[in-house]
Structures are given as structure tokens and as C-alpha cells.
Amino acid sequence: MNASPFPLEPEPAELEAQTRAVADFVLAHVASLGEQPSFDLDGVEALQASFREPLPETARLLPGLLERLGPAIAKTYNTAGPGYLAYIPGGGVYASALADFIATATNRYMGVTAAAPVLAQIEETSIAWLCTLMGMPAGSRGILTSGGSLSNFSALVTAREERLGEDFQDASIYLSEETHHCVAKAARLAGFPRASVCRLPTDARFRLVPEALEAAIREDRTLGRRPFLVVVNVGTTNTGAVDPLPEVVRIAHEHGLWVHADAAYGGFFRLAPGGEALLRGLEDCDSITLDPHKGLFLPYGLGALLVRDGAALVRAHRGSASYVQDVTAEGSLGFADLSPELSRDFRGLRVWLPLMLHGLAAFREQLGEKLDLARWAYERLRDDPRFEMLDEPQLSVVAFRLRGTEEDVERLGPELLRRVNARRRVFLSSTRIGGRYALRLCVLSFRTHADRVHDAVVALKEEANALVG
Ligand SMILES: Cc1ncc(COP(=O)(O)O)c(C=O)c1O
């Protein structure tokens, strides 16, 4: 029982008991991740309905609430488990959960530097590390966001402010056909008309064609439009394709365009052995979106935007008001000056603690392993005549489909996916590539190792055999 006269301030002994109960609950969950099914939604509707409930006026006890949360967490895709090979995984390094616990329990204000200067420094240092890892020069700066979509949004606003000023209805933004849909959405949210977004063709390996970019810029100029931005893909979601960065950057800069790299999925592969050569040209981009909740294996809710000319990020986002005069001295900058947010959580600790606790080498090694595992899976499937491979993995996505008639591809593809996932060892996802149904396997969780990728390949082969012989 809580003996405190103030129910929102439980006695220390009660807090300790609650903290231990939560720790036990979480630790048991994390320890069993590998044995948990890769997804489980059986009976989820009834469970969902049980949470449509009135708000209680009186207190409930924590053990009972945890008992209800356990099954709710179980009835999900196991996105933290080793078998999660769908979409873009990451896993969620546990040290970030510890960081979040410290950050939210201490609840320091992170919107302005004056309120927590050393904690702000921890976050700034974490961002500076990311800039260094991406090869960005002195003068670059960045911001931790809630994810790649928000990073891309702020990147577009920054480029718009720098290159166009307030009148931008005649501007052109170049993307490839494979660019993530959040970029077009960001353009819309940033006030651009739909006609501003120009989707350029890709080559046989799903990479932006530099000549097409140059031709589009020239043509748009003759039409009186103002080309100002190209968004390059550093790992597309469909196949992990990396656009030809050096050529695109050269063309874009010759024409005065801002180059933004959507490296949400692929950017951290720069840390892997051979990664700098693999992503050559990334360091010359004007801004870079990264998703630490993907390639740095941190939990969901952590993106980053890095901008080569850090002052541009400030010019695009800085606001002012008299009621913050005590905490915003002339010349001082806080995170609120670099993003749409004011009050925010202490995201820096989610990056700083895992990197400190494990060291960068552990992340490098994991990223290298993911590239190797994807190639291994690719080679096994490529050597099986029942599969048509859509590309060699450029990073850690393997995209493929069953060979056959159009009808086979459209009918048997989803059935193959259903059967493989129904084994509940791995979880894959599908997409459409070139308008046709395709399967994809993305190896990016730090918990995914050779045994699980092997299971995925075996399941695909056995189920393909059962379907098409
Ligand atoms: C290439 C790419 N860009 C951007 C995003 C959007 O990132 P987020 O989901 O963190 O908003 C994704 C998400 O998968 C992605 O794969």
C-alpha cells in the first residue's frame, strides 16, 4: 500500500518495489525475445476490446497492470526479436532503455541549453559524433528527431529557406522513383505544391540516373522553374539501393542545388568495414537524414538530421519570444533553435549511453555482419531456380520474387509470404517493384545472426517447393 499522503509521490519503498517489478517484467521479456514467435496476433481483437475501458477514478495496483500489459506486448510483430526481417528492423539496444529511464525519471528540461548545460553538451557531443561518422566537416551541426520522416521534413525546410526565400511555388525538388514516400509528404507539409516534386527514373539496380537529373534541371530552367533540391537515396526501402552519390552531388552542385541524403536506412553502414567506400560521396552532401532507430539499433523514436552548414539549420528553425529571455542569451543556441520542437525529451542520452557502454567497435562489427548475412541469403536464393532475384544486395536488403507467370507472381507470392511467416521463426514483408509483387528480407537487427537468416532461407525454399515444386 502507498502510505504517502500525496498519492503522486509514493514513499521510497513503494517506488523501489514498483521499479523492481518493472525491471523484472522487462528483463524476463528481453531474455525470452529469441524464443518468442516472430509475430502473434491470435485473438488480438478481444484483447484490444478489453482495453477500451473507462478511465478509473481510483488507483489500480501495478502488478495487475503489468499482468495486463504482458499479453498486450505479446500480441504484436516481434520487432525486437532476431526473426524480424521485415520493413527496416533495428532491434532496440537495451542500453537506450536504461538511458530513457534515467532521462525521464530525472526529467530535466532540454529545450534550452541554460536549463541543463552539461546534459545539452552530452547531446551535442552525440550529434557531433554522428557528424564525424558521416564524414561531415567542422561547422556542421545536427538535431536528434523522432525519426527519419521528421528529419527529412526539417531538411526540406532548411534547404527551402536557404535557396528559395519565402516565394517557392515555382520550385523543383528531384527524387527518384524509389525515394521513400515521407519525402513527398515532407514537401507537401513544407508548403510545396504537388507539382514541385519531380520523380526521376532509376537504372536496372534502382539507382537514380544522374543524366536524367541533369536533363530535368535544364528542362525545368527553360520552363522558368527553380530547381533547388535533389534528395539522394542512401539505401532505398525496397531494395537498399544507393544512388550514385559522387555523380549526383557533382551535377547538383554545378547547378547550385542543395543535396539532401535520405540515409535513414543506409547511412550507418558507413561504419562497417569498407563502408566509407560503399557510401562514397555521402560526406559531400549538404544534409543527411539518419535513423539511429534503424542502423544504430536503438529503440524506435530516434532520428537525426545533420547539416553541413550548421548555421543554415539555425536560420531555418530559430524563433524568439520575450518569455524565454532569461534562458536564451544572445548568441547561445539550444535544441529548440534547430528543430520545430521546444519542450522535448533528453534524446542524446539514448545515443550517448549505448555508444559509451558498448564502444563503437561493437556497432561496426554488427553492421559488417548484417552486410555479410544479406549476401549469404542472396546467394542461397539466387542459386535456387524458383527465385528471381531483383538485385544483388547493395546493403542488407534482399529483394526477390517467385519465378513464373504474372498470375503466379501475384497469387503465389503472397501465399509464400503467408506460409513462411506462419512458421513464426522469421517475419518478412512484401512490396511492389516495377509494379510487380516482390518479397524482401532486410537484415538489420543486432539480434539477427546466421542461424536465423539460415532459417529464413530454409523456410523460403521449403515453402516454395510446396507451392511450385
Ligand atoms: C529510406 C527511408 N527513409 C525514411 C524513412 C522514414 O523514417 P521513420 O520511419 O523513422 O520516420 C524510412 C523508414 O523506413 C526509410 O526506410
XYZ file of C-alpha atoms and ligand atoms in Angstrom:
485
model
C 0.000 0.000 0.000
C 1.116 3.518 -0.698
C 1.410 5.248 2.703
C 2.258 8.660 1.293
C -0.297 11.435 1.916
C 0.385 12.578 -1.658
C -0.546 9.736 -3.979
C 1.534 11.049 -6.890
C 4.594 10.987 -4.625
C 4.829 7.399 -3.384
C 7.157 6.629 -0.469
C 10.692 5.495 -1.454
C 9.961 1.886 -0.511
C 6.931 1.851 -2.786
C 8.882 3.415 -5.639
C 11.571 0.813 -5.204
C 9.050 -2.025 -5.281
C 7.471 -0.606 -8.432
C 10.838 -0.128 -10.099
C 11.872 -3.695 -9.316
C 8.567 -5.037 -10.594
C 9.010 -3.183 -13.888
C 12.652 -4.265 -14.169
C 11.706 -7.928 -13.576
C 8.919 -7.649 -16.141
C 11.178 -6.106 -18.793
C 14.144 -8.383 -18.130
C 12.006 -11.519 -18.460
C 10.655 -10.186 -21.738
C 14.063 -9.314 -23.178
C 15.561 -12.640 -22.091
C 12.886 -14.550 -23.988
C 12.928 -12.487 -27.214
C 14.652 -15.223 -29.203
C 12.099 -17.857 -28.183
C 9.085 -15.648 -28.729
C 7.242 -16.151 -32.021
C 8.201 -13.730 -34.795
C 4.628 -12.459 -34.642
C 1.452 -13.331 -32.812
C -1.877 -11.646 -33.391
C -4.121 -14.586 -32.482
C -7.117 -13.318 -30.530
C -5.868 -9.760 -30.665
C -9.317 -8.240 -31.224
C -10.651 -9.475 -27.884
C -7.586 -8.203 -26.108
C -7.868 -4.884 -27.881
C -11.512 -4.630 -26.831
C -10.547 -5.256 -23.209
C -8.531 -2.029 -23.312
C -11.490 0.058 -24.453
C -12.370 0.968 -20.918
C -13.494 3.898 -18.831
C -10.871 5.941 -17.013
C -10.817 4.849 -13.352
C -11.257 7.475 -10.658
C -9.377 5.363 -8.131
C -5.915 3.789 -8.183
C -5.048 0.371 -9.599
C -2.111 -1.738 -8.400
C 0.977 -2.086 -10.594
C 1.229 -5.925 -10.597
C -2.271 -6.146 -12.042
C -1.473 -3.568 -14.695
C 1.717 -5.392 -15.686
C -0.288 -8.592 -15.918
C -2.495 -6.899 -18.472
C 0.405 -5.357 -20.386
C 2.259 -8.664 -20.804
C -0.268 -10.212 -23.238
C -0.694 -6.850 -24.991
C 3.028 -6.767 -25.733
C 2.945 -10.397 -26.823
C 0.154 -9.813 -29.395
C 2.370 -7.968 -31.844
C 5.012 -8.313 -34.508
C 8.136 -9.202 -32.538
C 10.021 -6.206 -33.935
C 12.785 -6.516 -31.338
C 13.408 -10.226 -31.942
C 16.060 -11.886 -34.121
C 13.494 -13.125 -36.632
C 12.250 -9.696 -37.620
C 13.427 -9.238 -41.200
C 10.518 -7.106 -42.428
C 10.483 -3.423 -43.419
C 13.569 -1.898 -41.728
C 14.385 -3.510 -38.365
C 16.835 -2.274 -35.753
C 16.130 -4.253 -32.628
C 16.402 -1.650 -29.867
C 19.633 -1.855 -27.864
C 18.761 -2.250 -24.189
C 21.171 0.452 -23.030
C 18.874 3.043 -24.633
C 16.022 1.843 -22.430
C 18.234 2.436 -19.410
C 19.044 5.874 -20.808
C 15.356 6.655 -21.276
C 14.663 5.563 -17.735
C 17.313 7.896 -16.369
C 16.210 10.715 -18.670
C 12.522 10.543 -17.895
C 12.961 9.840 -14.196
C 15.250 12.862 -13.797
C 13.080 14.879 -16.202
C 15.450 17.748 -16.935
C 14.355 20.403 -19.399
C 16.179 20.070 -22.725
C 14.554 22.771 -24.854
C 17.082 25.430 -23.861
C 20.738 24.889 -23.024
C 20.695 27.144 -19.952
C 18.387 24.739 -18.119
C 20.803 21.784 -18.316
C 24.120 22.832 -19.890
C 26.058 19.622 -19.302
C 23.213 17.371 -20.423
C 22.859 19.544 -23.532
C 26.588 19.041 -24.071
C 26.108 15.262 -23.879
C 23.502 15.503 -26.632
C 25.627 17.900 -28.696
C 28.602 15.590 -28.347
C 26.465 12.652 -29.521
C 25.394 14.647 -32.567
C 28.986 15.722 -33.234
C 29.953 12.024 -33.198
C 27.309 11.339 -35.831
C 28.643 14.212 -37.967
C 32.167 12.800 -37.698
C 30.995 9.272 -38.501
C 29.323 10.573 -41.675
C 32.481 12.481 -42.674
C 30.914 15.909 -42.255
C 33.325 18.839 -41.753
C 33.738 21.287 -38.873
C 30.850 23.730 -38.885
C 28.278 21.031 -39.429
C 25.644 20.528 -36.782
C 22.529 18.482 -36.304
C 19.495 17.639 -34.280
C 18.037 14.443 -32.902
C 14.457 13.985 -34.058
C 11.764 11.393 -33.500
C 12.591 9.649 -36.799
C 13.570 9.876 -40.446
C 10.304 11.440 -41.569
C 10.757 14.433 -39.276
C 14.441 14.701 -40.220
C 13.536 14.803 -43.893
C 10.907 17.439 -43.175
C 13.371 19.715 -41.385
C 15.938 19.125 -44.136
C 13.464 20.276 -46.793
C 12.552 23.354 -44.781
C 16.244 24.186 -44.282
C 17.040 23.803 -47.995
C 13.953 25.840 -48.892
C 14.913 28.686 -46.562
C 18.489 28.736 -47.840
C 17.790 28.546 -51.537
C 14.327 29.990 -52.167
C 13.227 32.508 -49.577
C 9.523 32.982 -48.999
C 8.265 32.589 -52.539
C 8.700 28.997 -53.675
C 5.641 27.876 -55.623
C 7.730 27.518 -58.825
C 10.471 25.418 -57.216
C 11.513 21.893 -58.264
C 12.591 19.072 -55.956
C 14.084 15.948 -57.525
C 13.584 12.473 -56.110
C 13.883 9.059 -57.659
C 11.032 6.651 -58.195
C 12.394 4.718 -55.231
C 12.574 7.601 -52.731
C 10.675 6.953 -49.508
C 7.163 8.389 -49.540
C 7.845 10.506 -46.454
C 9.928 12.872 -48.624
C 6.995 13.784 -50.880
C 4.903 14.126 -47.732
C 7.540 16.428 -46.203
C 7.417 18.575 -49.359
C 3.656 18.887 -49.009
C 3.930 19.764 -45.309
C 6.638 22.303 -46.143
C 4.141 24.084 -48.378
C 5.253 22.939 -51.819
C 2.602 22.254 -54.444
C 2.493 18.641 -55.603
C 3.865 19.695 -58.994
C 7.144 20.703 -57.289
C 8.100 17.085 -56.784
C 9.748 15.524 -59.804
C 10.280 11.752 -59.689
C 13.264 10.705 -61.803
C 13.800 7.268 -63.335
C 16.151 4.676 -61.877
C 18.542 2.249 -63.560
C 18.337 -1.553 -63.528
C 19.666 -1.520 -59.973
C 17.067 1.012 -58.766
C 19.543 3.917 -58.549
C 18.829 7.452 -59.675
C 20.107 8.101 -63.196
C 22.421 11.169 -62.991
C 21.873 12.099 -66.654
C 18.123 12.204 -66.022
C 18.711 14.621 -63.157
C 20.803 16.929 -65.300
C 18.269 16.844 -68.140
C 15.394 17.589 -65.743
C 17.221 20.546 -64.189
C 17.943 22.031 -67.636
C 14.425 21.494 -68.868
C 12.837 22.939 -65.725
C 15.034 26.021 -66.037
C 13.878 26.587 -69.617
C 10.303 26.341 -68.332
C 11.011 29.089 -65.810
C 11.019 26.781 -62.798
C 13.540 26.996 -59.960
C 15.339 23.693 -59.333
C 16.823 23.839 -55.832
C 16.989 20.418 -54.204
C 17.768 16.806 -55.008
C 17.150 14.071 -52.451
C 19.501 11.117 -52.887
C 18.822 7.671 -51.515
C 21.437 6.022 -49.344
C 19.645 2.725 -49.078
C 16.151 2.625 -50.523
C 13.471 0.877 -48.512
C 12.519 -1.505 -51.314
C 15.938 -2.899 -52.248
C 18.593 -0.966 -50.308
C 19.788 0.823 -53.444
C 22.397 3.560 -53.061
C 22.200 6.351 -55.623
C 25.465 7.266 -57.438
C 26.347 9.918 -54.890
C 29.550 11.427 -56.397
C 27.950 11.985 -59.815
C 24.694 13.319 -58.411
C 26.467 15.641 -55.975
C 28.693 16.977 -58.770
C 25.757 17.706 -61.078
C 23.622 19.169 -58.301
C 26.371 21.455 -57.041
C 27.286 22.597 -60.555
C 23.683 23.726 -60.882
C 23.540 25.282 -57.410
C 21.182 22.666 -55.929
C 21.147 21.529 -52.307
C 21.783 17.781 -51.951
C 19.954 16.033 -49.144
C 20.768 12.385 -48.460
C 17.997 10.213 -47.111
C 20.340 7.830 -45.332
C 17.693 6.830 -42.776
C 18.240 3.161 -43.529
C 21.709 3.025 -45.069
C 23.807 5.777 -43.507
C 25.216 3.799 -40.600
C 26.732 1.245 -42.964
C 29.483 3.869 -43.357
C 30.763 2.421 -40.054
C 31.037 -1.136 -41.389
C 34.317 -2.452 -42.809
C 34.578 -0.951 -46.316
C 31.607 1.295 -45.549
C 33.249 4.586 -46.489
C 33.963 3.334 -49.993
C 30.481 1.821 -50.237
C 28.838 5.167 -49.446
C 31.442 7.407 -51.121
C 30.069 10.902 -51.651
C 27.821 10.896 -48.570
C 30.278 13.224 -46.854
C 29.783 15.825 -49.628
C 26.010 16.114 -49.225
C 24.562 19.321 -47.757
C 22.390 17.455 -45.279
C 21.890 13.866 -44.163
C 18.969 12.081 -42.531
C 19.958 9.178 -40.305
C 17.746 6.877 -38.293
C 19.606 5.613 -35.236
C 16.485 3.507 -34.591
C 17.441 1.567 -37.702
C 21.182 1.205 -38.358
C 22.412 2.127 -34.892
C 19.975 -0.464 -33.463
C 18.421 1.978 -30.962
C 14.736 1.795 -29.979
C 12.040 3.447 -32.118
C 11.688 7.181 -31.769
C 15.175 8.340 -32.693
C 16.131 10.032 -35.951
C 18.810 12.565 -36.766
C 19.359 15.371 -39.224
C 22.905 16.570 -39.918
C 23.532 19.763 -41.852
C 26.906 20.651 -43.356
C 26.420 24.393 -42.805
C 25.093 24.232 -39.272
C 24.127 27.896 -39.390
C 21.571 27.074 -42.092
C 19.760 24.731 -39.707
C 19.601 27.552 -37.175
C 18.394 30.138 -39.707
C 15.541 27.819 -40.716
C 14.346 26.963 -37.216
C 15.190 29.755 -34.794
C 12.319 31.545 -33.097
C 12.186 34.044 -30.251
C 9.832 35.308 -27.557
C 10.170 37.567 -24.555
C 9.159 34.892 -22.041
C 12.329 32.911 -22.818
C 14.629 35.932 -22.432
C 16.140 34.582 -19.182
C 17.341 31.403 -20.858
C 18.246 32.480 -24.385
C 21.257 34.753 -24.084
C 22.472 36.488 -27.230
C 24.467 34.029 -29.312
C 23.531 30.919 -27.300
C 21.813 28.093 -29.125
C 19.565 25.379 -27.804
C 17.909 22.404 -29.488
C 14.743 24.484 -29.904
C 16.738 26.705 -32.298
C 17.414 23.721 -34.557
C 14.068 21.991 -34.820
C 10.299 22.580 -34.785
C 10.153 21.406 -31.145
C 10.587 23.358 -27.936
C 9.958 21.046 -24.985
C 11.453 17.675 -25.717
C 12.877 14.561 -24.115
C 16.601 14.014 -23.486
C 17.263 12.063 -26.679
C 21.006 12.491 -26.510
C 21.305 10.029 -23.656
C 19.737 7.296 -25.819
C 22.707 7.673 -28.190
C 25.449 8.515 -25.727
C 24.874 5.695 -23.227
C 24.902 2.751 -25.698
C 27.910 4.126 -27.575
C 29.808 4.653 -24.330
C 28.705 1.365 -22.796
C 29.473 -0.822 -25.826
C 32.052 1.214 -27.787
C 31.857 1.950 -31.486
C 33.665 -1.252 -32.476
C 30.678 -3.334 -31.362
C 28.415 -1.408 -33.747
C 30.895 -1.618 -36.612
C 31.153 -5.352 -36.185
C 27.347 -5.777 -36.141
C 26.883 -3.708 -39.286
C 29.518 -5.751 -41.090
C 27.784 -8.943 -40.044
C 24.458 -7.679 -41.456
C 26.016 -6.988 -44.860
C 27.539 -10.484 -44.871
C 24.292 -12.168 -43.824
C 22.291 -10.425 -46.540
C 24.827 -11.519 -49.153
C 24.723 -15.064 -47.810
C 20.921 -15.177 -48.081
C 21.073 -13.642 -51.558
C 23.495 -16.296 -52.806
C 21.409 -19.177 -51.425
C 18.229 -17.849 -53.043
C 19.959 -16.878 -56.301
C 21.175 -20.454 -56.717
C 17.611 -21.734 -56.474
C 15.882 -21.629 -59.870
C 12.488 -20.969 -58.282
C 13.513 -17.463 -57.282
C 14.117 -14.409 -59.400
C 16.490 -12.026 -57.632
C 15.754 -8.345 -58.196
C 19.245 -7.107 -57.393
C 22.442 -8.110 -55.647
C 22.232 -6.589 -52.158
C 23.836 -3.157 -52.223
C 23.404 -3.063 -48.437
C 21.403 -5.543 -46.347
C 18.088 -5.913 -48.219
C 17.435 -8.980 -50.358
C 14.547 -8.485 -52.807
C 13.174 -11.336 -54.869
C 10.060 -12.994 -56.229
C 8.938 -16.426 -57.299
C 9.570 -17.061 -60.969
C 6.506 -17.687 -63.049
C 3.706 -16.105 -64.970
C 2.243 -12.781 -63.946
C -0.541 -14.660 -62.223
C 1.927 -16.877 -60.306
C 3.824 -13.828 -59.101
C 0.678 -12.086 -57.881
C -1.078 -15.141 -56.419
C 1.733 -17.366 -55.163
C 3.939 -14.530 -53.872
C 1.551 -13.516 -51.066
C 0.903 -17.188 -50.312
C 4.638 -17.858 -49.969
C 4.945 -14.898 -47.601
C 1.992 -16.116 -45.561
C 3.431 -19.625 -45.243
C 6.938 -18.514 -44.325
C 5.667 -16.064 -41.710
C 3.192 -18.647 -40.378
C 6.166 -20.691 -39.146
C 6.747 -17.799 -36.750
C 10.520 -18.120 -36.787
C 11.034 -15.138 -39.091
C 8.880 -12.313 -40.339
C 9.326 -10.959 -43.877
C 7.409 -8.256 -45.759
C 6.408 -7.614 -49.341
C 6.381 -4.677 -51.700
C 5.844 -3.900 -55.371
C 8.868 -3.390 -57.553
C 8.385 -2.313 -61.151
C 4.667 -2.655 -60.436
C 5.005 -6.360 -59.605
C 4.687 -8.172 -56.294
C 8.030 -8.811 -54.592
C 9.282 -10.172 -51.289
C 12.019 -8.641 -49.237
C 14.213 -9.680 -46.394
C 16.094 -6.958 -44.527
C 18.822 -7.976 -42.103
C 19.412 -5.123 -39.698
C 18.624 -6.158 -36.155
C 21.672 -6.553 -33.916
C 19.923 -9.676 -32.597
C 19.770 -11.347 -36.026
C 22.606 -13.781 -36.662
C 23.431 -16.577 -39.093
C 21.100 -19.156 -37.524
C 18.011 -17.037 -38.088
C 18.903 -15.994 -41.617
C 19.523 -19.659 -42.334
C 16.017 -20.431 -41.011
C 14.560 -17.768 -43.296
C 16.251 -19.239 -46.361
C 15.219 -22.790 -45.467
C 11.622 -21.692 -44.904
C 11.537 -19.882 -48.244
C 12.934 -22.866 -50.118
C 10.711 -25.430 -48.441
C 7.560 -23.384 -48.852
C 8.418 -22.510 -52.454
C 8.881 -26.194 -53.070
C 5.485 -26.956 -51.566
C 3.899 -24.282 -53.727
C 5.560 -24.691 -57.102
C 7.508 -27.939 -56.804
C 14.779 5.242 -46.611
C 13.835 5.697 -45.544
N 13.630 6.999 -45.363
C 12.800 7.471 -44.415
C 12.081 6.605 -43.620
C 11.135 7.147 -42.592
O 11.716 7.044 -41.336
P 10.836 6.993 -39.975
O 10.000 5.773 -40.065
O 11.892 6.927 -38.925
O 10.044 8.244 -39.918
C 12.261 5.234 -43.768
C 11.522 4.276 -42.915
O 11.606 3.093 -43.052
C 13.165 4.766 -44.751
O 13.360 3.452 -44.939
